[in-house]
């Protein structure tokens, strides 16, 4: 569960500010300030068989009388359990159990290190008072000064006339001064009274009361606000509020004020249900969108839940709905991106045993911008059974599915489908290769309820189709010397024969079937379509070859795969007769490449080439320069011809190139940018530029977006005469570490900004 850790800042009179704790870009260890140490702290560690309650005193010179005062001089060390005191001089009153120490004084326990001029300690109650102190919290960046520090018997801290910061010594980018600071070691929170916040030594804020953490515990409070401006939403200010309801519940409420649209509110609830279940509930609402005619209300609600009931039962649920098709295009939702045009609603319960499993599932998919609604699965029952080595190393599998298809339109057909697949598999595997024989019987029964008397689909259809699949692979390898470097080269040819019987299926409707991709790995599938409405007959052979280069450390430096399917007989079952004008003798020639070109240069690409018509069906390539984890320069190109445009029901060609980079300008300053250009339309599709500065005690990010907007047809769309085709915006994030955050979301987060997420190539195996 994504329950977030918060850092808090309270305002008038008990108003609390907080911020999430994202992953910092600067390594945390580099920001830790090491407190002073004394060599005498190691003296106790060298002693063995000591009770933790014993007081151990070590010094160069001692003057002591029994049951009276004892004076210690020269590199004095007092230890009791986890508490250690080092000083030049010390006096112990044995009757009163009091300790006084002066000179180069250092106090240390498991939570804090303190230097001071003097120390007065009560040994019986484990309390102490130190004057003119400097302190460092262990495991934190926090350090500061105080005129007086009191350590109570409960191990709490009281600091008078104190200050603290997370900046390195000599850097006072920010400093908090307070009349009184109380740190509760049990609750792991600090309370501060009458504080002033100084930035660059200039007082900017008076705070009567505030709280800060000394650990990662959560607490109710405001998160840091975000500021942005864009052509679609105007000036935008959001101030999230976090409510730590209980250990297993929390809520984040975000009022988001947009000058062009109005007040947009977002509510997110995270929860834990038992030890192994978790979920999230979202509700977003924009009251009276001022940018649209009629000022309509716009909303989103989402619920997701997943987890294990026990060792056998699993549950999953997800439901999202929005007020209109362009909701994600116009508003910054916490649930989906603007590039997501499908809302999946799923509820599933599964049960697992060693040799079998079963599940019950309901599913509905809402496609934004589409007038054609897909079928609903209400419900689907799956049962799978498997037994290994039933006879002569032959495995038996049985897969079954019972699905009921409903539709929101009353004039559409509905159906119930029973699909049973018993199979026998004979796998033969060894270091030199493998050979798998698989025999299946595909038995399907349809019960269709037609609403139109002229509908060609029969009410009851039974379909029985046999399937045979033979797949073999051989592994060859040899030493190779390329450009003076020693490699191990592999040649991995593979061949598959697939036979699927033919049966006329024109009397069956379409409920959940679509055509699958013809990439290299897709050539070796045993099916052409998803779903079970259509089972394509096949009498075909697929040949493929993969070659790799592995260096002396067994790291993969090169991988190339190429393959094609040869049709011995034409397939008679097509998803759409218009998909192919004429039967082809072979599939596309599919090839994929991943290689380290030279040192930090990587290339990744894929192509699907129609050999009969001499044209590419799809191609993409990326060239990466990555000298380190924080340095990236990527060039990319993709080409997809004859792609269906669902908005116009026409065909378009996609030809786009792009550049993306992430680069540290200095140790603290990062630049991230991307640019994507449509070669066919001769226009930029997206530009993003972001600069982030981060030090150990504060961070700021400034970014600029320019991107094309997706505009779906809907009722609200009709109310706009000139809807923006492009959107521009400027965004600013700023945090003070230790007073509400530990930095922006990180450079890796900026790589995922925009329409085109950073796609890391399939890097070679290590």
XYZ file of C-alpha atoms in Angstrom:
766
model
C 0.000 0.000 0.000
C 1.281 3.433 -0.915
C 1.017 4.983 2.565
C 3.397 7.926 2.405
C 5.849 9.167 4.970
C 5.410 12.817 5.867
C 7.392 15.691 7.274
C 5.362 18.342 9.063
C 5.197 22.084 9.639
C 2.411 23.556 11.849
C 0.980 27.035 11.557
C -1.501 29.298 13.518
C -2.338 28.008 16.026
C -2.122 24.328 15.225
C -2.181 24.271 11.429
C 0.192 21.636 10.077
C 2.200 21.540 6.879
C 3.604 18.285 5.522
C 5.205 16.748 2.471
C 5.725 13.353 0.929
C 9.098 11.688 1.102
C 10.114 10.798 -2.458
C 13.362 9.199 -3.435
C 16.074 11.896 -3.424
C 18.464 12.208 -6.319
C 21.396 13.109 -4.077
C 22.506 10.021 -2.129
C 21.324 10.340 1.456
C 24.744 9.321 2.779
C 26.314 12.362 1.122
C 23.990 14.689 3.053
C 24.535 13.188 6.491
C 26.709 15.338 8.730
C 29.015 13.280 10.892
C 29.022 14.432 14.532
C 32.273 14.650 16.507
C 33.485 11.485 18.225
C 35.843 10.724 21.076
C 38.223 7.793 21.120
C 37.104 7.053 24.665
C 33.725 5.910 23.280
C 35.459 2.782 22.044
C 36.914 1.948 25.447
C 33.710 0.374 26.748
C 33.339 -1.733 23.599
C 36.663 -3.380 24.416
C 35.335 -4.500 27.801
C 33.400 -7.763 27.956
C 30.875 -9.296 30.333
C 29.459 -5.930 31.437
C 25.849 -5.527 32.521
C 24.109 -2.757 30.477
C 23.081 -1.077 33.731
C 26.651 -0.878 35.013
C 28.356 2.519 35.014
C 31.819 2.261 33.499
C 34.274 5.125 34.166
C 37.664 5.431 32.459
C 40.150 8.311 32.918
C 43.863 9.093 33.011
C 43.783 10.212 36.691
C 41.305 9.488 39.505
C 40.902 10.892 43.027
C 38.075 9.100 44.838
C 36.837 8.440 48.356
C 34.415 5.628 49.153
C 30.771 6.754 49.145
C 31.822 10.376 48.633
C 32.875 12.456 45.657
C 35.180 11.136 42.958
C 37.209 13.428 40.688
C 38.367 12.327 37.232
C 40.825 14.121 34.997
C 42.229 13.506 31.518
C 40.283 11.855 28.671
C 37.359 10.974 30.924
C 34.735 8.504 29.695
C 31.437 7.641 31.417
C 29.247 4.881 29.948
C 25.962 3.309 30.954
C 24.155 1.165 28.397
C 23.848 3.192 25.163
C 24.773 6.491 26.821
C 28.344 7.760 26.695
C 29.941 10.959 28.014
C 33.436 12.160 27.154
C 35.064 15.188 28.855
C 38.361 16.609 30.114
C 37.199 16.710 33.729
C 34.321 15.188 35.685
C 33.067 14.859 39.253
C 30.789 12.086 40.511
C 28.841 12.510 43.763
C 28.223 8.913 44.782
C 25.665 9.733 47.463
C 23.538 11.967 45.276
C 24.214 9.913 42.104
C 25.069 13.166 40.323
C 27.647 13.705 37.617
C 29.258 16.994 36.532
C 31.528 17.266 33.488
C 33.356 20.074 31.647
C 35.890 20.565 28.869
C 35.579 19.179 25.308
C 32.352 17.574 26.436
C 30.551 15.125 24.139
C 27.317 13.312 25.004
C 26.076 10.441 22.842
C 23.222 7.921 22.925
C 21.364 5.916 20.264
C 19.443 8.988 19.040
C 21.665 12.075 19.383
C 25.203 13.415 19.747
C 25.688 16.660 21.705
C 28.683 18.861 22.416
C 28.416 21.288 25.355
C 30.350 23.474 27.783
C 28.998 21.739 30.901
C 26.867 18.766 31.845
C 24.894 18.008 35.020
C 23.438 14.492 35.103
C 21.294 12.556 37.556
C 22.444 8.936 37.185
C 19.529 7.374 39.098
C 16.885 8.910 36.806
C 18.954 8.939 33.584
C 18.338 12.684 33.174
C 20.811 15.415 32.262
C 21.149 19.134 31.556
C 23.736 20.539 29.115
C 24.630 24.197 28.515
C 25.669 25.941 25.276
C 25.138 22.887 23.082
C 25.442 21.760 19.509
C 23.519 18.622 18.512
C 23.219 16.095 15.661
C 20.303 13.648 15.268
C 21.569 10.218 14.242
C 20.472 8.990 10.815
C 19.063 12.436 9.994
C 20.379 15.552 8.300
C 19.083 17.641 11.202
C 21.591 19.477 13.375
C 21.585 22.724 15.343
C 22.418 24.656 18.502
C 20.707 25.359 21.834
C 21.566 27.474 24.860
C 20.309 24.655 27.102
C 19.372 21.038 26.499
C 17.563 18.805 28.975
C 17.438 15.024 28.587
C 14.544 13.631 30.612
C 14.264 10.242 32.278
C 11.930 9.194 29.410
C 14.761 10.003 26.988
C 12.922 13.067 25.650
C 14.789 16.257 24.703
C 13.964 19.843 25.708
C 15.966 22.548 23.889
C 15.796 26.210 24.909
C 16.681 29.094 22.548
C 17.484 26.572 19.845
C 17.799 26.368 16.086
C 18.131 23.608 13.514
C 18.703 23.041 9.789
C 19.479 20.240 7.347
C 22.071 22.294 5.467
C 25.795 21.499 5.759
C 27.889 23.556 8.192
C 28.529 27.031 6.818
C 25.473 26.839 4.526
C 22.504 28.702 5.986
C 20.166 28.458 3.005
C 17.497 27.971 5.639
C 17.532 27.996 9.421
C 14.726 27.621 11.933
C 15.098 29.449 15.265
C 12.787 28.583 18.173
C 12.191 29.544 21.782
C 11.581 25.906 22.758
C 11.922 22.544 21.025
C 10.644 19.307 22.541
C 11.526 15.962 20.937
C 9.481 12.963 22.055
C 11.623 9.864 21.518
C 8.661 7.490 21.892
C 6.356 9.272 19.455
C 9.387 10.253 17.317
C 8.047 13.765 16.752
C 9.288 17.182 17.734
C 7.191 20.138 18.911
C 8.473 23.673 18.367
C 7.170 26.908 19.886
C 7.643 30.541 18.766
C 9.784 29.815 15.733
C 11.169 32.020 12.957
C 12.123 30.661 9.560
C 15.147 32.317 7.976
C 15.995 31.847 4.301
C 19.408 33.201 3.280
C 19.547 34.767 6.780
C 16.366 36.761 6.070
C 13.378 36.093 8.386
C 10.437 35.160 6.169
C 7.922 33.468 8.487
C 6.864 33.482 12.128
C 5.428 30.191 13.387
C 3.818 30.089 16.857
C 3.723 26.277 16.897
C 4.977 23.532 14.629
C 5.848 19.844 14.579
C 8.689 18.066 12.805
C 9.629 14.370 12.557
C 12.692 12.624 13.841
C 11.775 9.441 11.949
C 9.554 8.372 9.047
C 6.293 8.222 11.017
C 3.172 9.646 9.356
C 1.129 12.543 10.682
C -1.801 14.680 9.600
C -0.864 17.872 7.785
C -0.715 19.983 4.629
C 1.640 18.837 1.884
C 3.754 21.313 -0.006
C 1.728 23.277 -2.584
C 2.314 23.008 -6.344
C 2.188 25.933 -8.777
C 1.726 25.819 -12.559
C 0.291 27.754 -15.470
C -1.024 26.398 -18.771
C -3.116 27.488 -21.726
C -5.934 25.082 -20.837
C -6.212 25.574 -17.064
C -4.679 29.003 -16.507
C -2.841 29.646 -13.236
C -3.113 26.555 -11.067
C -2.374 26.220 -7.327
C -2.900 22.968 -5.436
C -2.453 22.480 -1.687
C -2.787 18.811 -0.684
C -3.840 17.948 2.862
C -2.882 14.601 4.390
C -4.983 12.955 7.121
C -3.413 10.075 9.024
C -6.708 8.497 10.074
C -5.324 5.274 11.553
C -2.364 2.922 11.026
C -4.353 1.134 8.310
C -6.078 4.187 6.764
C -5.012 7.530 5.358
C -6.596 10.222 3.198
C -5.182 12.946 0.953
C -7.469 15.827 -0.011
C -6.208 18.218 -2.701
C -8.041 21.463 -3.516
C -6.734 22.525 -6.917
C -7.658 26.070 -7.909
C -7.547 26.761 -11.676
C -8.126 30.315 -12.841
C -9.661 29.203 -16.158
C -11.902 26.431 -14.847
C -12.613 26.784 -11.121
C -12.059 24.674 -8.020
C -11.024 21.084 -8.764
C -10.921 18.804 -5.709
C -9.247 15.407 -5.467
C -9.672 12.923 -2.620
C -7.647 9.733 -2.270
C -8.072 7.139 0.489
C -5.520 4.355 0.989
C -6.288 1.425 3.245
C -5.020 -1.928 4.426
C -7.452 -4.822 4.901
C -5.735 -7.388 7.050
C -2.126 -8.380 6.548
C -2.210 -9.112 2.800
C -4.898 -6.893 1.240
C -4.767 -3.253 0.237
C -6.809 -0.795 -1.733
C -7.382 2.761 -2.853
C -10.455 4.951 -3.396
C -10.396 8.174 -5.453
C -13.018 10.830 -6.005
C -12.331 13.919 -8.137
C -14.817 16.714 -8.760
C -14.816 19.983 -10.700
C -17.872 22.077 -9.913
C -18.991 24.235 -12.850
C -16.161 24.100 -15.400
C -15.965 27.752 -16.440
C -14.162 26.938 -19.669
C -17.070 24.974 -21.126
C -20.417 26.350 -22.236
C -23.051 25.799 -19.582
C -20.368 25.285 -16.894
C -20.973 21.538 -16.517
C -19.834 19.493 -13.517
C -17.027 17.016 -14.165
C -16.071 14.089 -11.956
C -14.151 10.845 -11.555
C -14.484 8.012 -9.090
C -12.178 5.030 -8.762
C -11.873 2.009 -6.501
C -9.109 -0.596 -6.578
C -8.502 -3.523 -4.246
C -6.173 -6.506 -4.345
C -4.556 -9.053 -2.106
C -4.696 -12.508 -0.596
C -7.436 -13.740 1.721
C -5.299 -16.723 2.734
C -2.743 -19.060 1.138
C -5.221 -20.140 -1.549
C -7.646 -17.279 -2.188
C -6.821 -14.080 -4.109
C -9.063 -11.092 -4.830
C -8.798 -8.208 -7.265
C -11.159 -5.345 -8.072
C -10.834 -2.137 -10.069
C -13.523 0.301 -11.166
C -13.173 3.755 -12.725
C -15.694 6.084 -14.290
C -15.546 9.667 -15.552
C -18.101 12.275 -16.502
C -16.913 12.716 -20.095
C -14.476 11.460 -22.707
C -12.060 14.389 -22.421
C -11.713 14.319 -18.637
C -8.096 13.072 -18.646
C -7.157 15.397 -21.516
C -8.264 18.520 -19.632
C -7.603 17.727 -15.962
C -4.589 16.439 -14.037
C -6.045 13.275 -12.572
C -4.322 11.136 -9.934
C -5.770 7.971 -11.508
C -5.034 7.980 -15.253
C -2.866 9.814 -17.772
C -4.114 11.762 -20.768
C -2.835 8.971 -23.029
C -5.103 6.377 -21.369
C -8.323 5.989 -23.319
C -9.621 2.775 -21.758
C -11.201 2.417 -18.341
C -11.108 -1.164 -17.141
C -13.638 -2.346 -14.567
C -12.684 -5.738 -13.179
C -13.714 -7.902 -10.266
C -12.015 -11.265 -9.796
C -11.730 -13.972 -7.144
C -9.232 -16.807 -7.623
C -8.426 -20.037 -5.817
C -5.103 -21.872 -6.258
C -4.005 -25.416 -5.476
C -0.905 -27.334 -6.515
C -2.458 -29.021 -9.578
C -5.484 -26.855 -10.256
C -6.906 -23.357 -9.955
C -10.195 -21.630 -10.572
C -11.447 -18.048 -10.808
C -14.613 -15.995 -11.215
C -14.297 -12.712 -13.092
C -16.509 -9.844 -14.245
C -15.199 -7.184 -16.620
C -16.407 -4.079 -18.376
C -14.242 -1.783 -20.500
C -15.178 1.804 -21.256
C -13.373 3.181 -24.315
C -13.180 6.975 -24.298
C -14.032 8.626 -27.587
C -15.621 5.475 -29.037
C -19.318 5.259 -29.818
C -19.027 1.479 -30.213
C -19.164 -0.111 -26.754
C -17.405 -3.421 -26.123
C -19.126 -6.431 -24.615
C -19.248 -6.933 -20.874
C -18.062 -10.161 -19.263
C -20.828 -10.989 -16.774
C -19.332 -13.281 -15.498
C -16.458 -15.542 -16.595
C -15.573 -18.793 -14.801
C -12.181 -20.422 -15.378
C -10.977 -23.842 -14.269
C -7.479 -25.167 -15.031
C -6.050 -28.559 -14.158
C -2.537 -29.902 -14.774
C -0.697 -33.127 -14.088
C 2.978 -33.612 -14.916
C 4.335 -36.904 -16.238
C 1.117 -38.875 -16.432
C 2.807 -41.389 -18.743
C 6.270 -41.564 -20.320
C 7.085 -37.903 -19.421
C 3.864 -36.672 -21.060
C 2.045 -33.851 -19.242
C -1.720 -33.392 -19.205
C -3.396 -29.961 -19.074
C -7.047 -29.046 -19.047
C -8.197 -25.437 -19.451
C -11.816 -24.411 -19.394
C -13.771 -21.180 -19.558
C -17.449 -20.335 -19.183
C -18.201 -16.757 -20.231
C -21.445 -14.822 -20.391
C -21.373 -11.746 -22.660
C -23.799 -8.892 -22.009
C -24.157 -5.526 -23.750
C -25.447 -2.160 -22.604
C -27.401 -1.713 -25.851
C -30.595 -3.762 -25.806
C -30.523 -4.266 -29.573
C -27.162 -6.067 -29.512
C -26.714 -9.822 -29.393
C -25.706 -11.536 -26.176
C -24.072 -14.913 -25.756
C -22.801 -17.572 -23.407
C -19.615 -19.384 -24.444
C -18.163 -22.617 -23.070
C -14.582 -23.299 -24.132
C -12.820 -26.565 -23.158
C -9.210 -27.384 -24.065
C -7.707 -30.725 -22.992
C -4.068 -31.085 -24.107
C -1.145 -33.501 -24.012
C 2.373 -32.051 -23.939
C 5.603 -34.019 -24.389
C 8.558 -31.742 -23.530
C 12.086 -32.935 -24.230
C 14.741 -30.564 -22.914
C 18.516 -30.596 -22.616
C 21.543 -28.294 -22.751
C 21.779 -28.694 -26.535
C 18.169 -27.779 -27.205
C 14.547 -28.714 -26.747
C 11.666 -30.299 -28.632
C 8.038 -29.957 -27.567
C 5.076 -31.859 -29.004
C 1.638 -30.560 -28.098
C -1.775 -31.940 -29.034
C -4.952 -29.995 -28.203
C -8.648 -30.398 -28.760
C -10.493 -27.071 -28.867
C -14.153 -27.605 -28.020
C -16.428 -24.546 -27.932
C -20.172 -24.194 -27.474
C -22.014 -20.898 -28.132
C -25.522 -20.053 -26.927
C -26.373 -16.797 -28.723
C -29.433 -14.660 -28.111
C -30.078 -12.674 -31.296
C -32.272 -9.573 -31.240
C -32.613 -9.294 -35.018
C -34.471 -11.935 -37.027
C -32.249 -11.135 -40.023
C -29.086 -11.726 -38.008
C -26.922 -14.414 -39.663
C -25.642 -15.778 -36.347
C -27.138 -19.071 -35.199
C -28.491 -19.352 -31.685
C -26.606 -22.529 -30.784
C -23.210 -23.317 -32.329
C -20.856 -26.174 -31.481
C -17.265 -26.081 -32.698
C -14.631 -28.816 -32.362
C -11.128 -28.145 -33.725
C -7.958 -30.245 -33.321
C -4.554 -28.606 -32.981
C -1.022 -29.981 -33.304
C 2.091 -28.000 -32.465
C 5.683 -29.197 -32.854
C 8.401 -26.842 -31.697
C 12.143 -27.521 -31.729
C 15.138 -25.421 -30.787
C 18.875 -26.123 -30.973
C 21.638 -24.237 -29.142
C 25.029 -23.907 -30.855
C 27.920 -21.916 -29.478
C 31.539 -21.283 -30.338
C 34.367 -18.968 -29.266
C 34.724 -15.873 -31.407
C 37.309 -13.113 -31.657
C 35.887 -9.800 -32.813
C 38.062 -6.686 -33.036
C 40.582 -8.329 -30.760
C 38.013 -9.137 -28.038
C 37.144 -12.678 -26.933
C 33.449 -13.560 -27.109
C 31.189 -16.577 -26.988
C 28.790 -16.631 -29.912
C 25.531 -18.560 -29.902
C 23.371 -19.629 -32.839
C 19.875 -20.649 -31.755
C 17.679 -21.802 -34.661
C 14.110 -22.802 -33.912
C 11.372 -24.345 -36.036
C 7.675 -24.738 -35.372
C 5.007 -26.607 -37.246
C 1.422 -25.691 -36.427
C -1.713 -27.407 -37.642
C -5.155 -26.132 -36.638
C -8.248 -27.678 -38.195
C -10.759 -25.640 -40.148
C -14.398 -25.074 -39.319
C -16.774 -22.477 -40.698
C -17.345 -19.858 -37.975
C -19.305 -17.225 -39.869
C -22.388 -18.036 -37.765
C -20.614 -16.886 -34.566
C -20.652 -13.291 -33.371
C -17.668 -11.192 -32.250
C -17.482 -10.680 -28.483
C -13.844 -10.424 -27.294
C -11.635 -11.164 -30.288
C -8.857 -9.046 -31.812
C -5.831 -9.699 -34.000
C -2.492 -10.245 -32.254
C 0.836 -8.641 -33.152
C 3.163 -10.307 -35.660
C 6.419 -9.525 -33.842
C 9.220 -12.102 -33.628
C 7.911 -13.843 -30.529
C 4.361 -13.637 -31.879
C 5.368 -15.784 -34.865
C 5.701 -18.765 -32.519
C 2.263 -18.419 -30.944
C -0.275 -21.140 -31.565
C -3.067 -18.660 -32.290
C -3.667 -15.626 -34.471
C -6.475 -13.982 -32.484
C -7.121 -13.153 -28.849
C -10.358 -14.451 -27.379
C -12.167 -17.541 -28.656
C -14.776 -16.202 -31.101
C -12.503 -17.059 -33.996
C -9.928 -19.844 -34.135
C -7.890 -19.442 -37.298
C -7.129 -22.615 -39.176
C -3.447 -23.142 -39.861
C -1.113 -25.399 -41.748
C 2.128 -23.539 -41.444
C 5.785 -23.695 -40.528
C 7.704 -20.982 -38.699
C 11.474 -20.654 -38.813
C 13.501 -18.345 -36.637
C 17.059 -17.679 -35.620
C 18.592 -15.892 -32.630
C 22.275 -15.102 -32.265
C 24.034 -13.659 -29.214
C 27.494 -12.456 -28.298
C 28.607 -12.854 -24.678
C 31.844 -11.377 -23.378
C 34.411 -12.987 -21.070
C 32.251 -12.054 -18.045
C 29.223 -13.789 -19.627
C 27.476 -10.461 -20.215
C 25.326 -10.232 -23.313
C 26.639 -7.622 -25.751
C 24.599 -8.441 -28.842
C 21.303 -10.141 -29.619
C 19.610 -10.461 -32.997
C 16.468 -12.436 -33.867
C 14.775 -12.943 -37.233
C 11.917 -15.170 -38.272
C 9.007 -15.747 -40.651
C 5.987 -18.016 -40.950
C 5.424 -19.918 -44.209
C 1.794 -20.783 -44.974
C 1.498 -24.296 -46.433
C -2.234 -23.707 -46.863
C -4.164 -20.449 -46.921
C -6.108 -19.648 -43.770
C -9.847 -19.492 -44.435
C -10.794 -17.834 -41.130
C -10.137 -14.087 -41.081
C -11.129 -11.573 -38.428
C -12.202 -9.206 -41.178
C -12.297 -10.059 -44.850
C -10.978 -6.577 -45.584
C -7.819 -7.102 -43.579
C -6.112 -8.826 -46.457
C -6.918 -8.278 -50.123
C -5.375 -11.566 -51.117
C -4.039 -14.621 -49.332
C -0.312 -14.474 -48.662
C 2.200 -17.281 -48.830
C 4.126 -15.980 -45.792
C 3.781 -13.711 -42.796
C 5.806 -10.575 -42.290
C 9.534 -11.031 -41.817
C 10.010 -10.009 -38.169
C 13.412 -8.986 -36.810
C 14.588 -7.563 -33.496
C 17.968 -6.211 -32.411
C 19.503 -5.263 -29.060
C 23.204 -4.476 -29.019
C 25.921 -2.535 -27.282
C 27.503 -0.690 -30.172
C 30.498 0.708 -28.346
C 31.078 1.185 -24.626
C 28.062 3.282 -23.511
C 26.174 3.266 -26.840
C 23.169 0.926 -27.148
C 20.825 0.282 -30.052
C 17.437 -1.395 -29.954
C 15.144 -1.912 -32.907
C 12.379 -4.005 -34.438
C 10.945 -4.299 -37.936
C 8.038 -6.160 -39.526
C 8.558 -6.352 -43.308
C 5.994 -7.545 -45.839
C 8.195 -9.546 -48.209
C 5.427 -10.117 -50.780
C 4.644 -6.427 -51.260
C 8.098 -5.103 -50.401
C 7.075 -2.649 -47.675
C 7.454 -2.300 -43.934
C 4.379 -2.873 -41.786
C 6.030 -1.525 -38.663
C 9.491 -0.365 -37.633
C 11.055 1.332 -34.624
C 14.564 2.015 -33.439
C 16.173 3.702 -30.406
C 19.784 4.733 -29.999
C 20.892 5.272 -26.398
C 23.992 6.870 -24.996
C 24.123 6.072 -21.275
C 27.553 6.560 -19.676
C 26.074 6.348 -16.147
C 22.755 5.937 -14.354
C 22.144 9.689 -14.265
C 23.210 10.443 -17.857
C 21.025 9.616 -20.847
C 20.762 10.688 -24.461
C 18.193 8.789 -26.538
C 17.239 9.121 -30.208
C 14.154 7.283 -31.427
C 12.130 6.744 -34.585
C 8.931 4.799 -35.238
C 6.919 4.123 -38.387
C 3.494 2.470 -38.499
C 1.654 2.657 -41.840
C -2.056 2.166 -42.434
C -3.028 2.549 -38.781
C -6.752 2.734 -38.040
C -7.866 6.128 -36.675
C -10.806 5.359 -34.416
C -11.952 9.005 -34.416
C -12.387 9.185 -38.198
C -12.566 5.458 -39.048
C -9.889 6.192 -41.625
C -6.296 5.065 -42.041
C -3.227 7.135 -41.167
C 0.525 6.682 -41.348
C 2.574 7.321 -38.204
C 6.107 8.572 -38.792
C 7.691 10.192 -35.754
C 11.169 10.929 -34.470
C 12.232 12.030 -31.029
C 15.094 13.003 -28.745
C 15.152 12.575 -24.957
C 17.905 13.446 -22.521
C 18.676 13.543 -18.822
C 22.003 15.101 -17.907
C 23.628 16.511 -14.761
C 24.980 19.987 -15.465
C 26.682 20.034 -12.066
C 26.564 17.778 -9.024
C 23.313 19.477 -7.972
C 21.784 20.713 -11.250
C 19.985 18.368 -13.661
C 18.509 18.974 -17.090
C 15.772 16.785 -18.589
C 14.229 17.397 -21.982
C 12.461 15.711 -24.851
C 11.289 16.636 -28.322
C 9.055 14.605 -30.635
C 8.288 15.562 -34.231
C 5.699 14.214 -36.662
C 7.468 13.863 -40.006
C 4.264 13.299 -41.967
C 2.348 16.269 -40.535
C 5.551 18.341 -40.318
C 4.843 19.587 -36.804
C 6.107 19.107 -33.271
C 4.012 16.712 -31.206
C 5.587 17.362 -27.815
C 8.340 19.394 -26.194
C 9.313 19.105 -22.549
C 12.104 20.901 -20.723
C 12.837 20.590 -17.031
C 15.640 21.887 -14.817
C 16.024 20.635 -11.273
C 18.398 21.925 -8.629
C 18.845 19.875 -5.502
C 21.107 20.368 -2.531
C 21.119 18.563 0.773
C 18.703 21.061 2.328
C 16.450 22.377 -0.465
C 15.391 21.635 -4.015
C 13.521 23.327 -6.859
C 12.249 22.184 -10.259
C 11.101 24.376 -13.158
C 9.587 22.701 -16.237
C 7.867 23.656 -19.500
C 5.405 21.539 -21.493
C 4.181 21.885 -25.062
C 2.119 18.981 -26.385
C -0.689 18.041 -28.696
C -4.062 17.441 -27.065
C -6.345 14.535 -27.779
C -9.886 15.787 -28.375
C -12.582 13.139 -28.283
C -16.122 13.722 -29.487
C -18.611 13.995 -26.645
C -21.436 16.219 -25.413
C -19.061 18.646 -23.699
C -16.831 18.855 -26.776
C -19.714 20.267 -28.774
C -19.915 23.242 -26.414
C -16.497 24.566 -27.494
C -16.041 26.398 -30.768
C -12.257 26.313 -30.867
C -10.908 23.634 -28.565
C -7.131 23.868 -28.106
C -5.174 21.519 -30.349
C -1.998 22.126 -28.337
C -1.385 22.789 -24.669
C 1.435 24.825 -23.134
C 2.325 25.053 -19.473
C 4.958 26.058 -16.920
C 5.319 24.130 -13.654
C 7.224 24.954 -10.454
C 8.025 22.688 -7.479
C 9.950 23.879 -4.411
C 10.689 22.222 -1.079
C 12.801 22.852 1.998
C 14.139 19.531 3.231
C 13.357 18.899 6.853
C 10.472 21.410 6.731
C 8.099 19.518 4.524
C 9.999 17.331 2.116
C 13.153 15.735 0.859
C 13.191 16.981 -2.707
C 11.121 16.854 -5.875
C 10.091 13.495 -7.203
C 13.435 12.966 -8.883
C 15.014 13.035 -12.308
C 13.588 9.607 -13.107
C 10.118 11.075 -12.558
C 10.773 13.843 -15.098
C 11.676 11.197 -17.698
C 8.079 9.952 -17.507
C 6.511 13.370 -17.975
C 4.458 14.018 -21.083
C 2.745 11.955 -23.778
C 5.777 9.810 -24.561
C 7.139 8.082 -21.479
C 10.793 7.184 -21.387
C 11.051 3.696 -22.803
C 14.144 1.959 -21.601
C 15.292 -0.444 -24.299
C 15.399 -4.145 -23.570
C 18.918 -3.906 -22.250
C 21.149 -6.899 -22.673
C 21.373 -9.509 -19.957
C 24.140 -9.213 -17.376
